[in-house]
Amino acid sequence: MRFPRSWAAAIAALCLPLSILSSTAARAQTAGASGAAATVQTARYDFEDGTAQGWAPRGSGVSVQVVPDAAHSGGASLLTTGRTETWHGASVTPPLEKGVTYTITAYARLAPGTPDTTIALTVQRTPDGGETTYERVGAATVTATGWTEISGTYSFATESPDLQLYAESTDATAAFHLDDITITSDTEPGRSGVTSDFETGTTQGRSPRASATLTVTGDQAHGGTRGLLTTGRSASWDGPALSVLGKMAKGSKYTLSVWVRLGAGTAEGELGLSVERRLNGTASYDRVAAPTAVAAGGWTELKGSYTLAHDVDFLSVYVESPSGTFPFHLDDFTLAYVPAKPVQTDIPAVKDVLPFDVGAAAGRAQTLGEHSELLARHFDSLTPGNALEWDATEPREGEFTFAESDYLVDHALRNGMKVRGHTLAWHSQTPDWVFKDGDRDLTATPADKALLLKRLTDHIRAVMGRYKGKIGTWDVVNEVVDENRPDGMRRSPWFTITGYDFIRTAFRVARQVDPAARLVLNDYNTELPRKRRAVYDLVRRLRAEGVPIDAVGHQVHVNIEYPAAAEIEKTIELFAGLGVDQQVTELDVSVYTDFVSSYATVPAEVLAEQGHRYKEIFDVFRRQASHLSSVTLWGLADDDTWLSSFPITRLDPPLLFDDELQAKPAYWGVVDPARLPPLTRRLDVPQGTVRIDGARERQWDLLPGTPVARVGAVAARFQARWSAAGLAVLAEVDDGTRDRADTVTLRLGGAERVVKRDTGATWYRTAAVKDGYRAEALLPAAAAPGGTLLFELVARDATSGARTSWTGELTLTPAVKLTSAAKGTPVVDGVPDALWTKAPEVTTATWVQGGGGATAKVRALWDAGHLYVLARVTDAHLSEESQNAWEQDSVEIFADPGNGKTKGYDDDDGQYRVSFTGRQTVGGTFDAAGVRDNLVSAAKTVPGGYVVEASIALPTITPSAGDLLGFDVQVNDATGPARTAVVTWNDSSGRSYSSTAGWGVLELGR
């Protein structure tokens, strides 16, 4: 990702030009028979690119320029003129580390007609908190008739952030050339790291990026007695910066960490850790740790990894905020080199075991060192990450920048890899100017529409045209569908200004530019039923018009549990009917099922579960290989993934290779599932009584079936209920072969029982269903709330011998509560209509926090587009003193139109909170974008409590009698600024805000 900043000229003037840091791969081997250590080249300045490569004038009136009229080697050198003092000359900030001994060599020659004189290389150094010193490196008598070598060794032992290497002369006016300046050492640069604890009482090399004031203070410290306070910031990006030039080597990986705390008087704020790098005056910005909410009154760690992937002549790390100029403290900074592990060469290459192309999204960092080796070994396709996005390729109208995309495309082609172009038209990462005419926003007028489509056409012609014959597949339009809209279309500026024409135009122009390229419509969540249908309808419609959509791209950003692999397969099978190619374009598997949980270290059992999840998904891909041309992972390894900062900052390793580029269970799930560690799944089983008759009664409809992944031609779903009679199991098996020898084997504890298709017994019944059969069985079990049972289900297809199984631990939980909503449309004003008496009343009595406090009596109504909820709360003391909405006296209504019972939220699941004063807060997926406008409510205080009346829109379903909704109600009881009790109707987990799995069920009545 890119984070541009606007820099004033005055700020730029504060930054001295610095030297180019070479790759650690640039090593001059000097070892001979004696086994001497290899020398490592840290920097080289040869001026062959026509720039001063960071060298700048030292002294007033001095000029430095690259000239072609003299050179030690090549065709250029650096000429210094205009000197009037002996110390005048040319200077650079060198990439030198404390404790390392360097050899510094330069070649010098005087300008024609200049008398012989001595030229010296000198270091000006200011130790942290000390006085400036001047230390001679080497000197020689130089003439105008030839080149003279100047060389010497140099090291320093005290942290010294202000370093300058410069050339000076005993003749105050001598003009001289410099060329082929090298800095080498006998040790690897960029490995010593940096630590800062401010216990010295100095800023330890930090300086403000603009006008901020940096003060070492004893008021706050994370460790020790001192920390660094930043005040007086002029912009969100202004703050303490530390030069790390020479502390990082190109191609090497580092971990960075710093502890931050909000300054006095600041109640809330976000801070992040970033790197600024420059080359020849061009600045770029890389995120290390995404902006994170800093807890008031405490310290928060900002931590991330970073690989230096570019040549630089300036490199600094700094703390910034996404907005605001509030003060903050920082302490205990570390930058540590991460030694690279060799890439495993004794394991199969991923690309060699799959029947389709397999690719990875990659940036420049993944083309260096061990990353590059891993990429080339396992993948035969590359997607250049963000490098082909509009903001990267055309940040200003008509000004194209292709350096990064050229580099990545050329790297792929040199390594025999195909390239996927991502993406030509998207609502995100498109510069603002695209949708403006000067300062005016474009609107849906004919003139504005024509202007926008012209810009789109020009952009596609320029970008696609550049890579014609090099990039064979393009994501032409990306994420244009919004299944929550009646027409299924995202209301992006593209659509609001042009309607469907931007899609038509993009594909038709792309076909004209490169008739041989495969053109893709790409979107996410296509494995979910509503999104699947919306994308399908769009593609079918446009192809019927002749729009040249060759392929559909399925992003497949999923998690370790949801959605079921069977839903991915349904999607591929559906689109196969359109005759389009299909590609999986951005695959990863999060280890989290919600948007709030976080691991300090991901447990091994979770990584094993991820491996089995990858197996299930790639089983689908292999079965559907005739409809898939490629599968692309959205990243190379876990050390660089967008999920580390989305939807929140957390540790989330979603790929096949770990932080050290080593194969993990996810890899084995793809390449050789036999090497996966065993997996014991876990499932909550509620109390419930059912008839064992092979029929699906209402009790089974309260929860969705737990999927048992397809193997060959057989797949299944199952549920269980416990009672005093034992454990009841319902299994629905997909098996179209209709063989009486098909079986479902049930193992509970040490006992095994076998259900045979099309037969029955006293303890089980079966029934035929479409494409399979249903089995219902009762197993003897000693069941009690909170108990656990070891359980295995195996479904076997006798015709093919295929078998699929689920093995896990069942936890026995209370029954799922069911209530109903009467049909009717009340007035939502906080004064209950008589209509409410039609609805059954339930009471919140499941204590999540505390054992007593405010409770509510709740009723529900529904009509063609809404759910209505009335909560009468008994609460003698009402408070909104807390700044946190959930710690105020309030009612929370949870609604899942699909009753999915997932461990996360779908985009139409909502948490609707109404305080006793009527204050609303809405929670849902990401920023609750799909549900935040659904709530209308009113609240009134009454003697002994308050009343909340709410209307919740249900735009994603057409409600009808008999439908089941996931539903719950929670009452938060506040005492002063603290929440002292929480009670729900059904969910006892305390995680209703992040998971729908524990909610009750609401049936829509007549």
PDB file of N, CA, C and O in Angstrom, residues 564-620:
ATOM      1  N   ALA A 564     -18.664 -22.780   3.854  1.00  0.00           N
ATOM      2  CA  ALA A 564     -18.347 -24.175   3.577  1.00  0.00           C
ATOM      3  C   ALA A 564     -17.733 -24.306   2.190  1.00  0.00           C
ATOM      4  O   ALA A 564     -18.078 -23.573   1.254  1.00  0.00           O
ATOM      5  N   ALA A 565     -16.812 -25.265   2.065  1.00  0.00           N
ATOM      6  CA  ALA A 565     -16.188 -25.515   0.763  1.00  0.00           C
ATOM      7  C   ALA A 565     -17.243 -25.850  -0.282  1.00  0.00           C
ATOM      8  O   ALA A 565     -17.069 -25.548  -1.477  1.00  0.00           O
ATOM      9  N   ALA A 566     -18.352 -26.435   0.147  1.00  0.00           N
ATOM     10  CA  ALA A 566     -19.417 -26.771  -0.800  1.00  0.00           C
ATOM     11  C   ALA A 566     -19.988 -25.530  -1.465  1.00  0.00           C
ATOM     12  O   ALA A 566     -20.434 -25.587  -2.626  1.00  0.00           O
ATOM     13  N   GLU A 567     -19.976 -24.378  -0.766  1.00  0.00           N
ATOM     14  CA  GLU A 567     -20.493 -23.148  -1.369  1.00  0.00           C
ATOM     15  C   GLU A 567     -19.554 -22.642  -2.463  1.00  0.00           C
ATOM     16  O   GLU A 567     -19.997 -22.091  -3.472  1.00  0.00           O
ATOM     17  N   ILE A 568     -18.255 -22.825  -2.264  1.00  0.00           N
ATOM     18  CA  ILE A 568     -17.297 -22.463  -3.315  1.00  0.00           C
ATOM     19  C   ILE A 568     -17.556 -23.316  -4.547  1.00  0.00           C
ATOM     20  O   ILE A 568     -17.544 -22.827  -5.692  1.00  0.00           O
ATOM     21  N   GLU A 569     -17.824 -24.596  -4.321  1.00  0.00           N
ATOM     22  CA  GLU A 569     -18.073 -25.505  -5.445  1.00  0.00           C
ATOM     23  C   GLU A 569     -19.363 -25.139  -6.174  1.00  0.00           C
ATOM     24  O   GLU A 569     -19.426 -25.170  -7.416  1.00  0.00           O
ATOM     25  N   LYS A 570     -20.396 -24.769  -5.426  1.00  0.00           N
ATOM     26  CA  LYS A 570     -21.649 -24.350  -6.063  1.00  0.00           C
ATOM     27  C   LYS A 570     -21.425 -23.148  -6.969  1.00  0.00           C
ATOM     28  O   LYS A 570     -22.021 -23.044  -8.051  1.00  0.00           O
ATOM     29  N   THR A 571     -20.577 -22.230  -6.517  1.00  0.00           N
ATOM     30  CA  THR A 571     -20.291 -21.041  -7.323  1.00  0.00           C
ATOM     31  C   THR A 571     -19.624 -21.427  -8.636  1.00  0.00           C
ATOM     32  O   THR A 571     -20.017 -20.968  -9.722  1.00  0.00           O
ATOM     33  N   ILE A 572     -18.603 -22.263  -8.568  1.00  0.00           N
ATOM     34  CA  ILE A 572     -17.897 -22.655  -9.791  1.00  0.00           C
ATOM     35  C   ILE A 572     -18.837 -23.397 -10.730  1.00  0.00           C
ATOM     36  O   ILE A 572     -18.842 -23.163 -11.948  1.00  0.00           O
ATOM     37  N   GLU A 573     -19.664 -24.260 -10.186  1.00  0.00           N
ATOM     38  CA  GLU A 573     -20.597 -25.021 -11.018  1.00  0.00           C
ATOM     39  C   GLU A 573     -21.637 -24.106 -11.666  1.00  0.00           C
ATOM     40  O   GLU A 573     -22.026 -24.300 -12.824  1.00  0.00           O
ATOM     41  N   LEU A 574     -22.091 -23.097 -10.935  1.00  0.00           N
ATOM     42  CA  LEU A 574     -23.079 -22.172 -11.491  1.00  0.00           C
ATOM     43  C   LEU A 574     -22.498 -21.405 -12.679  1.00  0.00           C
ATOM     44  O   LEU A 574     -23.109 -21.334 -13.757  1.00  0.00           O
ATOM     45  N   PHE A 575     -21.313 -20.829 -12.506  1.00  0.00           N
ATOM     46  CA  PHE A 575     -20.731 -20.023 -13.576  1.00  0.00           C
ATOM     47  C   PHE A 575     -20.266 -20.872 -14.755  1.00  0.00           C
ATOM     48  O   PHE A 575     -20.160 -20.367 -15.882  1.00  0.00           O
ATOM     49  N   ALA A 576     -20.026 -22.145 -14.519  1.00  0.00           N
ATOM     50  CA  ALA A 576     -19.653 -23.019 -15.628  1.00  0.00           C
ATOM     51  C   ALA A 576     -20.761 -23.050 -16.675  1.00  0.00           C
ATOM     52  O   ALA A 576     -20.492 -23.210 -17.870  1.00  0.00           O
ATOM     53  N   GLY A 577     -21.995 -22.860 -16.223  1.00  0.00           N
ATOM     54  CA  GLY A 577     -23.125 -22.860 -17.154  1.00  0.00           C
ATOM     55  C   GLY A 577     -23.146 -21.676 -18.091  1.00  0.00           C
ATOM     56  O   GLY A 577     -23.856 -21.696 -19.105  1.00  0.00           O
ATOM     57  N   LEU A 578     -22.382 -20.633 -17.771  1.00  0.00           N
ATOM     58  CA  LEU A 578     -22.300 -19.465 -18.647  1.00  0.00           C
ATOM     59  C   LEU A 578     -21.249 -19.629 -19.738  1.00  0.00           C
ATOM     60  O   LEU A 578     -21.148 -18.789 -20.634  1.00  0.00           O
ATOM     61  N   GLY A 579     -20.444 -20.660 -19.633  1.00  0.00           N
ATOM     62  CA  GLY A 579     -19.411 -20.874 -20.633  1.00  0.00           C
ATOM     63  C   GLY A 579     -18.212 -19.970 -20.486  1.00  0.00           C
ATOM     64  O   GLY A 579     -17.437 -19.801 -21.434  1.00  0.00           O
ATOM     65  N   VAL A 580     -18.032 -19.360 -19.298  1.00  0.00           N
ATOM     66  CA  VAL A 580     -16.885 -18.491 -19.074  1.00  0.00           C
ATOM     67  C   VAL A 580     -15.775 -19.273 -18.376  1.00  0.00           C
ATOM     68  O   VAL A 580     -16.030 -20.233 -17.647  1.00  0.00           O
ATOM     69  N   ASP A 581     -14.562 -18.835 -18.606  1.00  0.00           N
ATOM     70  CA  ASP A 581     -13.446 -19.325 -17.814  1.00  0.00           C
ATOM     71  C   ASP A 581     -13.616 -18.793 -16.393  1.00  0.00           C
ATOM     72  O   ASP A 581     -14.286 -17.773 -16.153  1.00  0.00           O
ATOM     73  N   GLN A 582     -13.008 -19.462 -15.429  1.00  0.00           N
ATOM     74  CA  GLN A 582     -13.043 -18.987 -14.050  1.00  0.00           C
ATOM     75  C   GLN A 582     -11.643 -19.033 -13.461  1.00  0.00           C
ATOM     76  O   GLN A 582     -10.844 -19.910 -13.795  1.00  0.00           O
ATOM     77  N   GLN A 583     -11.366 -18.066 -12.603  1.00  0.00           N
ATOM     78  CA  GLN A 583     -10.076 -17.990 -11.936  1.00  0.00           C
ATOM     79  C   GLN A 583     -10.306 -17.635 -10.468  1.00  0.00           C
ATOM     80  O   GLN A 583     -11.174 -16.818 -10.146  1.00  0.00           O
ATOM     81  N   VAL A 584      -9.539 -18.246  -9.611  1.00  0.00           N
ATOM     82  CA  VAL A 584      -9.486 -17.822  -8.216  1.00  0.00           C
ATOM     83  C   VAL A 584      -8.350 -16.821  -8.130  1.00  0.00           C
ATOM     84  O   VAL A 584      -7.195 -17.154  -8.426  1.00  0.00           O
ATOM     85  N   THR A 585      -8.663 -15.596  -7.755  1.00  0.00           N
ATOM     86  CA  THR A 585      -7.731 -14.495  -7.983  1.00  0.00           C
ATOM     87  C   THR A 585      -7.016 -13.987  -6.744  1.00  0.00           C
ATOM     88  O   THR A 585      -5.956 -13.375  -6.859  1.00  0.00           O
ATOM     89  N   GLU A 586      -7.567 -14.216  -5.541  1.00  0.00           N
ATOM     90  CA  GLU A 586      -6.993 -13.574  -4.354  1.00  0.00           C
ATOM     91  C   GLU A 586      -7.152 -14.451  -3.115  1.00  0.00           C
ATOM     92  O   GLU A 586      -7.552 -13.987  -2.053  1.00  0.00           O
ATOM     93  N   LEU A 587      -6.830 -15.712  -3.223  1.00  0.00           N
ATOM     94  CA  LEU A 587      -7.126 -16.658  -2.162  1.00  0.00           C
ATOM     95  C   LEU A 587      -6.275 -16.439  -0.917  1.00  0.00           C
ATOM     96  O   LEU A 587      -5.052 -16.287  -0.997  1.00  0.00           O
ATOM     97  N   ASP A 588      -6.913 -16.412   0.240  1.00  0.00           N
ATOM     98  CA  ASP A 588      -6.246 -16.579   1.528  1.00  0.00           C
ATOM     99  C   ASP A 588      -7.264 -17.091   2.534  1.00  0.00           C
ATOM    100  O   ASP A 588      -8.474 -17.019   2.309  1.00  0.00           O
ATOM    101  N   VAL A 589      -6.770 -17.646   3.647  1.00  0.00           N
ATOM    102  CA  VAL A 589      -7.634 -18.256   4.659  1.00  0.00           C
ATOM    103  C   VAL A 589      -7.261 -17.678   6.016  1.00  0.00           C
ATOM    104  O   VAL A 589      -6.237 -18.040   6.616  1.00  0.00           O
ATOM    105  N   SER A 590      -8.086 -16.766   6.518  1.00  0.00           N
ATOM    106  CA  SER A 590      -7.849 -16.169   7.829  1.00  0.00           C
ATOM    107  C   SER A 590      -8.011 -17.212   8.927  1.00  0.00           C
ATOM    108  O   SER A 590      -8.841 -18.126   8.824  1.00  0.00           O
ATOM    109  N   VAL A 591      -7.242 -17.068   9.992  1.00  0.00           N
ATOM    110  CA  VAL A 591      -7.375 -17.969  11.133  1.00  0.00           C
ATOM    111  C   VAL A 591      -8.469 -17.502  12.093  1.00  0.00           C
ATOM    112  O   VAL A 591      -8.714 -18.143  13.110  1.00  0.00           O
ATOM    113  N   TYR A 592      -9.142 -16.393  11.774  1.00  0.00           N
ATOM    114  CA  TYR A 592     -10.196 -15.850  12.634  1.00  0.00           C
ATOM    115  C   TYR A 592     -11.549 -15.994  11.958  1.00  0.00           C
ATOM    116  O   TYR A 592     -11.669 -15.857  10.736  1.00  0.00           O
ATOM    117  N   THR A 593     -12.576 -16.217  12.767  1.00  0.00           N
ATOM    118  CA  THR A 593     -13.932 -16.305  12.242  1.00  0.00           C
ATOM    119  C   THR A 593     -14.705 -15.010  12.468  1.00  0.00           C
ATOM    120  O   THR A 593     -15.875 -14.921  12.097  1.00  0.00           O
ATOM    121  N   ASP A 594     -14.067 -14.008  13.081  1.00  0.00           N
ATOM    122  CA  ASP A 594     -14.738 -12.740  13.324  1.00  0.00           C
ATOM    123  C   ASP A 594     -13.760 -11.602  13.093  1.00  0.00           C
ATOM    124  O   ASP A 594     -12.610 -11.819  12.707  1.00  0.00           O
ATOM    125  N   PHE A 595     -14.229 -10.366  13.355  1.00  0.00           N
ATOM    126  CA  PHE A 595     -13.419  -9.188  13.067  1.00  0.00           C
ATOM    127  C   PHE A 595     -12.864  -8.532  14.325  1.00  0.00           C
ATOM    128  O   PHE A 595     -12.413  -7.387  14.270  1.00  0.00           O
ATOM    129  N   VAL A 596     -12.883  -9.238  15.451  1.00  0.00           N
ATOM    130  CA  VAL A 596     -12.417  -8.622  16.692  1.00  0.00           C
ATOM    131  C   VAL A 596     -11.401  -9.470  17.448  1.00  0.00           C
ATOM    132  O   VAL A 596     -10.627  -8.938  18.246  1.00  0.00           O
ATOM    133  N   SER A 597     -11.376 -10.777  17.234  1.00  0.00           N
ATOM    134  CA  SER A 597     -10.482 -11.649  17.993  1.00  0.00           C
ATOM    135  C   SER A 597      -9.034 -11.448  17.568  1.00  0.00           C
ATOM    136  O   SER A 597      -8.750 -10.976  16.456  1.00  0.00           O
ATOM    137  N   SER A 598      -8.115 -11.834  18.455  1.00  0.00           N
ATOM    138  CA  SER A 598      -6.695 -11.677  18.145  1.00  0.00           C
ATOM    139  C   SER A 598      -5.883 -12.659  18.972  1.00  0.00           C
ATOM    140  O   SER A 598      -6.147 -12.853  20.162  1.00  0.00           O
ATOM    141  N   TYR A 599      -4.901 -13.303  18.353  1.00  0.00           N
ATOM    142  CA  TYR A 599      -3.960 -14.186  19.040  1.00  0.00           C
ATOM    143  C   TYR A 599      -2.621 -13.469  19.213  1.00  0.00           C
ATOM    144  O   TYR A 599      -2.169 -12.772  18.310  1.00  0.00           O
ATOM    145  N   ALA A 600      -1.994 -13.662  20.368  1.00  0.00           N
ATOM    146  CA  ALA A 600      -0.600 -13.253  20.508  1.00  0.00           C
ATOM    147  C   ALA A 600       0.295 -14.211  19.722  1.00  0.00           C
ATOM    148  O   ALA A 600       1.241 -13.805  19.047  1.00  0.00           O
ATOM    149  N   THR A 601      -0.024 -15.510  19.806  1.00  0.00           N
ATOM    150  CA  THR A 601       0.622 -16.553  19.011  1.00  0.00           C
ATOM    151  C   THR A 601      -0.486 -17.488  18.540  1.00  0.00           C
ATOM    152  O   THR A 601      -1.295 -17.953  19.354  1.00  0.00           O
ATOM    153  N   VAL A 602      -0.545 -17.745  17.267  1.00  0.00           N
ATOM    154  CA  VAL A 602      -1.610 -18.605  16.753  1.00  0.00           C
ATOM    155  C   VAL A 602      -1.357 -20.041  17.208  1.00  0.00           C
ATOM    156  O   VAL A 602      -0.289 -20.601  16.945  1.00  0.00           O
ATOM    157  N   PRO A 603      -2.312 -20.671  17.896  1.00  0.00           N
ATOM    158  CA  PRO A 603      -2.102 -22.039  18.391  1.00  0.00           C
ATOM    159  C   PRO A 603      -1.875 -23.028  17.256  1.00  0.00           C
ATOM    160  O   PRO A 603      -2.404 -22.875  16.146  1.00  0.00           O
ATOM    161  N   ALA A 604      -1.093 -24.059  17.571  1.00  0.00           N
ATOM    162  CA  ALA A 604      -0.780 -25.079  16.564  1.00  0.00           C
ATOM    163  C   ALA A 604      -2.044 -25.759  16.065  1.00  0.00           C
ATOM    164  O   ALA A 604      -2.149 -26.098  14.877  1.00  0.00           O
ATOM    165  N   GLU A 605      -3.027 -25.950  16.940  1.00  0.00           N
ATOM    166  CA  GLU A 605      -4.246 -26.622  16.506  1.00  0.00           C
ATOM    167  C   GLU A 605      -5.032 -25.766  15.509  1.00  0.00           C
ATOM    168  O   GLU A 605      -5.734 -26.290  14.640  1.00  0.00           O
ATOM    169  N   VAL A 606      -4.913 -24.440  15.625  1.00  0.00           N
ATOM    170  CA  VAL A 606      -5.583 -23.556  14.669  1.00  0.00           C
ATOM    171  C   VAL A 606      -4.880 -23.627  13.315  1.00  0.00           C
ATOM    172  O   VAL A 606      -5.525 -23.644  12.261  1.00  0.00           O
ATOM    173  N   LEU A 607      -3.550 -23.673  13.326  1.00  0.00           N
ATOM    174  CA  LEU A 607      -2.815 -23.827  12.067  1.00  0.00           C
ATOM    175  C   LEU A 607      -3.117 -25.177  11.424  1.00  0.00           C
ATOM    176  O   LEU A 607      -3.175 -25.276  10.191  1.00  0.00           O
ATOM    177  N   ALA A 608      -3.308 -26.207  12.248  1.00  0.00           N
ATOM    178  CA  ALA A 608      -3.699 -27.510  11.699  1.00  0.00           C
ATOM    179  C   ALA A 608      -5.082 -27.417  11.059  1.00  0.00           C
ATOM    180  O   ALA A 608      -5.317 -27.955   9.968  1.00  0.00           O
ATOM    181  N   GLU A 609      -6.009 -26.722  11.736  1.00  0.00           N
ATOM    182  CA  GLU A 609      -7.344 -26.551  11.171  1.00  0.00           C
ATOM    183  C   GLU A 609      -7.273 -25.791   9.846  1.00  0.00           C
ATOM    184  O   GLU A 609      -7.986 -26.109   8.889  1.00  0.00           O
ATOM    185  N   GLN A 610      -6.395 -24.796   9.790  1.00  0.00           N
ATOM    186  CA  GLN A 610      -6.215 -24.061   8.540  1.00  0.00           C
ATOM    187  C   GLN A 610      -5.717 -24.990   7.439  1.00  0.00           C
ATOM    188  O   GLN A 610      -6.139 -24.894   6.281  1.00  0.00           O
ATOM    189  N   GLY A 611      -4.811 -25.894   7.779  1.00  0.00           N
ATOM    190  CA  GLY A 611      -4.316 -26.850   6.794  1.00  0.00           C
ATOM    191  C   GLY A 611      -5.416 -27.739   6.245  1.00  0.00           C
ATOM    192  O   GLY A 611      -5.493 -27.977   5.033  1.00  0.00           O
ATOM    193  N   HIS A 612      -6.286 -28.225   7.127  1.00  0.00           N
ATOM    194  CA  HIS A 612      -7.401 -29.048   6.670  1.00  0.00           C
ATOM    195  C   HIS A 612      -8.384 -28.235   5.837  1.00  0.00           C
ATOM    196  O   HIS A 612      -8.993 -28.763   4.893  1.00  0.00           O
ATOM    197  N   ARG A 613      -8.528 -26.963   6.174  1.00  0.00           N
ATOM    198  CA  ARG A 613      -9.400 -26.085   5.389  1.00  0.00           C
ATOM    199  C   ARG A 613      -8.840 -25.902   3.978  1.00  0.00           C
ATOM    200  O   ARG A 613      -9.581 -25.956   2.991  1.00  0.00           O
ATOM    201  N   TYR A 614      -7.524 -25.697   3.864  1.00  0.00           N
ATOM    202  CA  TYR A 614      -6.921 -25.605   2.538  1.00  0.00           C
ATOM    203  C   TYR A 614      -7.135 -26.901   1.752  1.00  0.00           C
ATOM    204  O   TYR A 614      -7.367 -26.871   0.538  1.00  0.00           O
ATOM    205  N   LYS A 615      -7.044 -28.033   2.437  1.00  0.00           N
ATOM    206  CA  LYS A 615      -7.290 -29.308   1.752  1.00  0.00           C
ATOM    207  C   LYS A 615      -8.691 -29.337   1.158  1.00  0.00           C
ATOM    208  O   LYS A 615      -8.882 -29.695  -0.017  1.00  0.00           O
ATOM    209  N   GLU A 616      -9.703 -28.978   1.971  1.00  0.00           N
ATOM    210  CA  GLU A 616     -11.076 -29.008   1.491  1.00  0.00           C
ATOM    211  C   GLU A 616     -11.255 -28.097   0.273  1.00  0.00           C
ATOM    212  O   GLU A 616     -11.913 -28.458  -0.708  1.00  0.00           O
ATOM    213  N   ILE A 617     -10.668 -26.911   0.342  1.00  0.00           N
ATOM    214  CA  ILE A 617     -10.825 -25.944  -0.740  1.00  0.00           C
ATOM    215  C   ILE A 617     -10.133 -26.429  -2.007  1.00  0.00           C
ATOM    216  O   ILE A 617     -10.691 -26.352  -3.110  1.00  0.00           O
ATOM    217  N   PHE A 618      -8.908 -26.952  -1.871  1.00  0.00           N
ATOM    218  CA  PHE A 618      -8.206 -27.412  -3.071  1.00  0.00           C
ATOM    219  C   PHE A 618      -8.771 -28.731  -3.583  1.00  0.00           C
ATOM    220  O   PHE A 618      -8.618 -29.042  -4.766  1.00  0.00           O
ATOM    221  N   ASP A 619      -9.442 -29.501  -2.737  1.00  0.00           N
ATOM    222  CA  ASP A 619     -10.198 -30.643  -3.259  1.00  0.00           C
ATOM    223  C   ASP A 619     -11.259 -30.156  -4.243  1.00  0.00           C
ATOM    224  O   ASP A 619     -11.485 -30.757  -5.299  1.00  0.00           O
ATOM    225  N   VAL A 620     -11.931 -29.055  -3.871  1.00  0.00           N
ATOM    226  CA  VAL A 620     -12.920 -28.457  -4.769  1.00  0.00           C
ATOM    227  C   VAL A 620     -12.242 -28.012  -6.068  1.00  0.00           C
ATOM    228  O   VAL A 620     -12.722 -28.301  -7.175  1.00  0.00           O
TER     229      VAL A 620
END
